Amino acid sequence: MTKILTPLLGVLLLFSGVYTHAQTVIEGKVTDSSTGDPIPFANVVIKGSSVGSTTDFDGFFKIKGDAESDTLVVSYIGYERKEKRYEKGVSQVLNFQLNPEATNLGDFVIVAGKQENPAFPIMRQIIENKNRNDKRSLDAYQYTSYNKIEVDVDNITDKLREKKFMKRITSVLDSIETIAGEDGKPILPLFISESLSDFYYRSEPRLQKEYVRNTKITGVGLEDGSLISQVIGSSFQQYNFYQNRMNIVDKEFASPIGDGWRLLYDYELQDSLYIDDDYCYLLEFQPKNDQELAFTGKMWITKNEFALKRIDVTMAKTANINFIEKIKIQQELDRTETGPWLPVKSRILVDVAELTNNSAGFLAKFYSSNQNLQVTKPKPTSFYERGIELAEEAVTNSEDFWAQHRHEKLSPTEVNVIAMIDTLNNIPFVKTWTEIMKTAARGYVEVGMFDIGPIPLTISGNNVEGWRGRLGGRTNENFSKKWQFNGYGAYGLDDKKWKYGFGAKYIIDRKKWTTISANYRTDIDQFGVQVNPLTSIAEGSAFIALTSLGDLVRPFYYDRAQVEFARQFSRAFSASVSLRNQNFTPLFDFRYRKELNRVDSPLGTDFTTTETIVRLKYARDETFLINDNNRISLGTLRWPIFMLSYTRGFKGPINGDFDYNKVDIAVSQTLKMGFWGNMSYQINAGHIFDEVPYPLLTAHIGNESIVYTDIAFNTMDFYEYVSETYGSLKLQHKFEGFILNRIPLIKKLKWRLVGTGSMLFGGVSESTLAVQVLEDENGNPLPQFGTLKPSKPFTEVGIGIENILKFFRVDYVRRLTYLDQPRVRKSTIKVSFDISL
């Protein structure tokens, strides 16, 4: 028996070995030729057979088996099909790079009849089960997040290569081909970052926090500063398709599984298949209106839960959005132990178009991987006070550390990117231009421990000072992370007066952002621009720059000393208290009674105020970033901002001339209205409780320039009205493409409609009017001010077109009340320069 079995076993082993050796195994990766990014979910099959596979989220595939054909075919929606020959009976690696299709997808064909579109029952089940599957239904969850961002220059034309400045980096450009691959397009990398963080969420109240543990940044002219380290994490890569509208590049995109799915999208059921252990329906979709902010793509829906398992979407090229050629989002989700699904991998591509035929474009690529997903109990609300918190020693450049902690290793392309950026940083020409660009963005020139500027204020001119030169600066974080000193000096050629200022700020606590500051200034200003303590206009704003040139409106010199303490008590609540002493020296005809209630009081021109100002602010979901020694607010997402200010003026103790009490309140919010656009409103009100000279009342800001601004009343003259008691409402509704996108010829222009309206109630009491001086000491009439009737508001409405040639906005504003005033402008046309996506 043994003699028979031994040769038989040998024969079987021989045939087994031959069979094993003859089996075909093909593995590889499918990538986008224009970006180098992997293409997940692509179909990879042997031509004319059913032997095949799909790529995973990272673009990899593996096929085992044989067929009659020796050709492998790769295809995916939005890309040109590609074929390659393979060798039978061996293991081999075949990589594919697919070219994006030049044309859009054709329309879905919907056949009329009694039979319902088979995709619709699935869609209804998705909507019915949204709350059960949406991660927002969890009380709390947390995970570890690894994030990677890369920014590149793409579409580098031959003509651009011939430019003089580009020839200086020819040695780098010659090696670009190694980044994109054999079929890829050349790109020039500018930035790549990695971060590792812990992300936390709770639903009631809805709060989130990211603790950034480690970061690594490699960029042209960039350092791993605290600001950049805070924005490369998971907080800015949250994409939830269960929301009806998703905020992407500050635009509201309609989700294909939003409640309005049937109005906005067409659907087609393509297939059903297993993904891991989940049996899924494959649905394709595209927007009904090609200019809608919506997506074309595919999604895989689980049969049992009707949950989103995978999704791959691309913004339509014809969508009404500026400067963006393509937005692509790919996401894979896993079920949590309690039911709702959390994203485990996300990849986002934003392709910024070339501004001109001779310029290049940009690619921004984001990758996020989440592990250790945990459904937890909500942490105390105090835990979420800092929405983004950076570890003390977050910068970790050790390659050993990142090799151990990355959720996936760097691709050869990304390794080449890092090497090329290091090479670019050592080119003198690149160093020079990156410093120039940094200066333009900051407004300051960094010189070691000091920032010199602001640059835009260096040279200016007006009717009082003539040409004015200014030189100033401040210390930066290289000097100290606790102390910041600032100062400036200025001189007017006509008034021959020096103006100057200096100050200091001490950061007591960065976590609760507690500061104390003191400053002194002697300078010139114009009346009525910075009166309201809640709506003071920033010094460097475009409106201030415009109104400070040419003829100043009721200008005055001032000397001001101020001390302020400010603290962020919680994520929502902050407060400040300041003590201010200011001298007012008018350069226009003005008199006041030194004893207000005496008609025979001696008259004065200059006066001094001593004030204590308390400001309170409540902003429920406001997010902040720490930028070196300063803090930047990113605003709120869903809740209004409430502000209250109380001003107490003192007479006597520190040379103050008046006693008074003043209260101001403000409420503002931007409402994301999805399909209908965005509406912003601002409500202001205030009252001064004591009789004072009119420069201490509230002067409402008019606008006599040709430039539109939402800061002012655009049909009101400068200093036309002053109020003791006031209340105002400003509205602006940006319809985006809601109306004009539906007009056949107009929609090609991609214009967007804007509606505006302003209403102001105000007035001055008889007792306050009685203390005003109407004539000077010689009986000559003095310039006066206008007052509103309490029962008759100042009202104006407007309609505008924005996105004209992508950069301009034109508004027609009509004044509806107080039309009988002298020099009144019943209507006006304003223009503005507006860069928006």
PDB file of C-alpha atoms in Angstrom, residues 227 230-231 236 385-389 513 568 570-574 617 619 621-627 630-635:
ATOM      1  CA  LEU A 227      -1.770  78.875  14.455  1.00  0.00           C
ATOM      2  CA  GLN A 230      -4.470  74.287  15.287  1.00  0.00           C
ATOM      3  CA  VAL A 231      -6.054  74.233  11.821  1.00  0.00           C
ATOM      4  CA  PHE A 236     -11.873  71.402  10.145  1.00  0.00           C
ATOM      5  CA  GLU A 385     -14.381  75.231  26.859  1.00  0.00           C
ATOM      6  CA  ARG A 386     -11.441  75.329  24.460  1.00  0.00           C
ATOM      7  CA  GLY A 387     -12.718  73.926  21.176  1.00  0.00           C
ATOM      8  CA  ILE A 388      -9.160  73.425  19.904  1.00  0.00           C
ATOM      9  CA  GLU A 389      -6.340  72.887  22.383  1.00  0.00           C
ATOM     10  CA  TRP A 513      -7.318  83.883  27.718  1.00  0.00           C
ATOM     11  CA  GLN A 568     -12.754  84.365  28.848  1.00  0.00           C
ATOM     12  CA  SER A 570     -16.122  79.998  29.787  1.00  0.00           C
ATOM     13  CA  ARG A 571     -16.377  78.980  26.145  1.00  0.00           C
ATOM     14  CA  ALA A 572     -19.524  81.118  25.806  1.00  0.00           C
ATOM     15  CA  PHE A 573     -18.990  83.978  28.237  1.00  0.00           C
ATOM     16  CA  SER A 574     -16.295  86.650  28.265  1.00  0.00           C
ATOM     17  CA  LYS A 617     -20.250  88.913  25.597  1.00  0.00           C
ATOM     18  CA  ALA A 619     -21.478  83.491  22.209  1.00  0.00           C
ATOM     19  CA  ASP A 621     -20.526  78.047  20.178  1.00  0.00           C
ATOM     20  CA  GLU A 622     -17.784  80.531  19.316  1.00  0.00           C
ATOM     21  CA  THR A 623     -14.425  78.996  18.347  1.00  0.00           C
ATOM     22  CA  PHE A 624     -11.047  80.666  18.832  1.00  0.00           C
ATOM     23  CA  LEU A 625      -7.540  80.104  17.544  1.00  0.00           C
ATOM     24  CA  ILE A 626      -4.422  81.323  19.311  1.00  0.00           C
ATOM     25  CA  ASN A 627      -2.088  83.111  16.897  1.00  0.00           C
ATOM     26  CA  ASN A 630      -3.116  87.167  19.813  1.00  0.00           C
ATOM     27  CA  ARG A 631      -6.454  85.404  19.631  1.00  0.00           C
ATOM     28  CA  ILE A 632      -8.622  85.027  16.519  1.00  0.00           C
ATOM     29  CA  SER A 633     -12.370  84.395  16.629  1.00  0.00           C
ATOM     30  CA  LEU A 634     -13.858  82.111  13.976  1.00  0.00           C
ATOM     31  CA  GLY A 635     -17.363  83.242  14.914  1.00  0.00           C
TER      32      GLY A 635
END
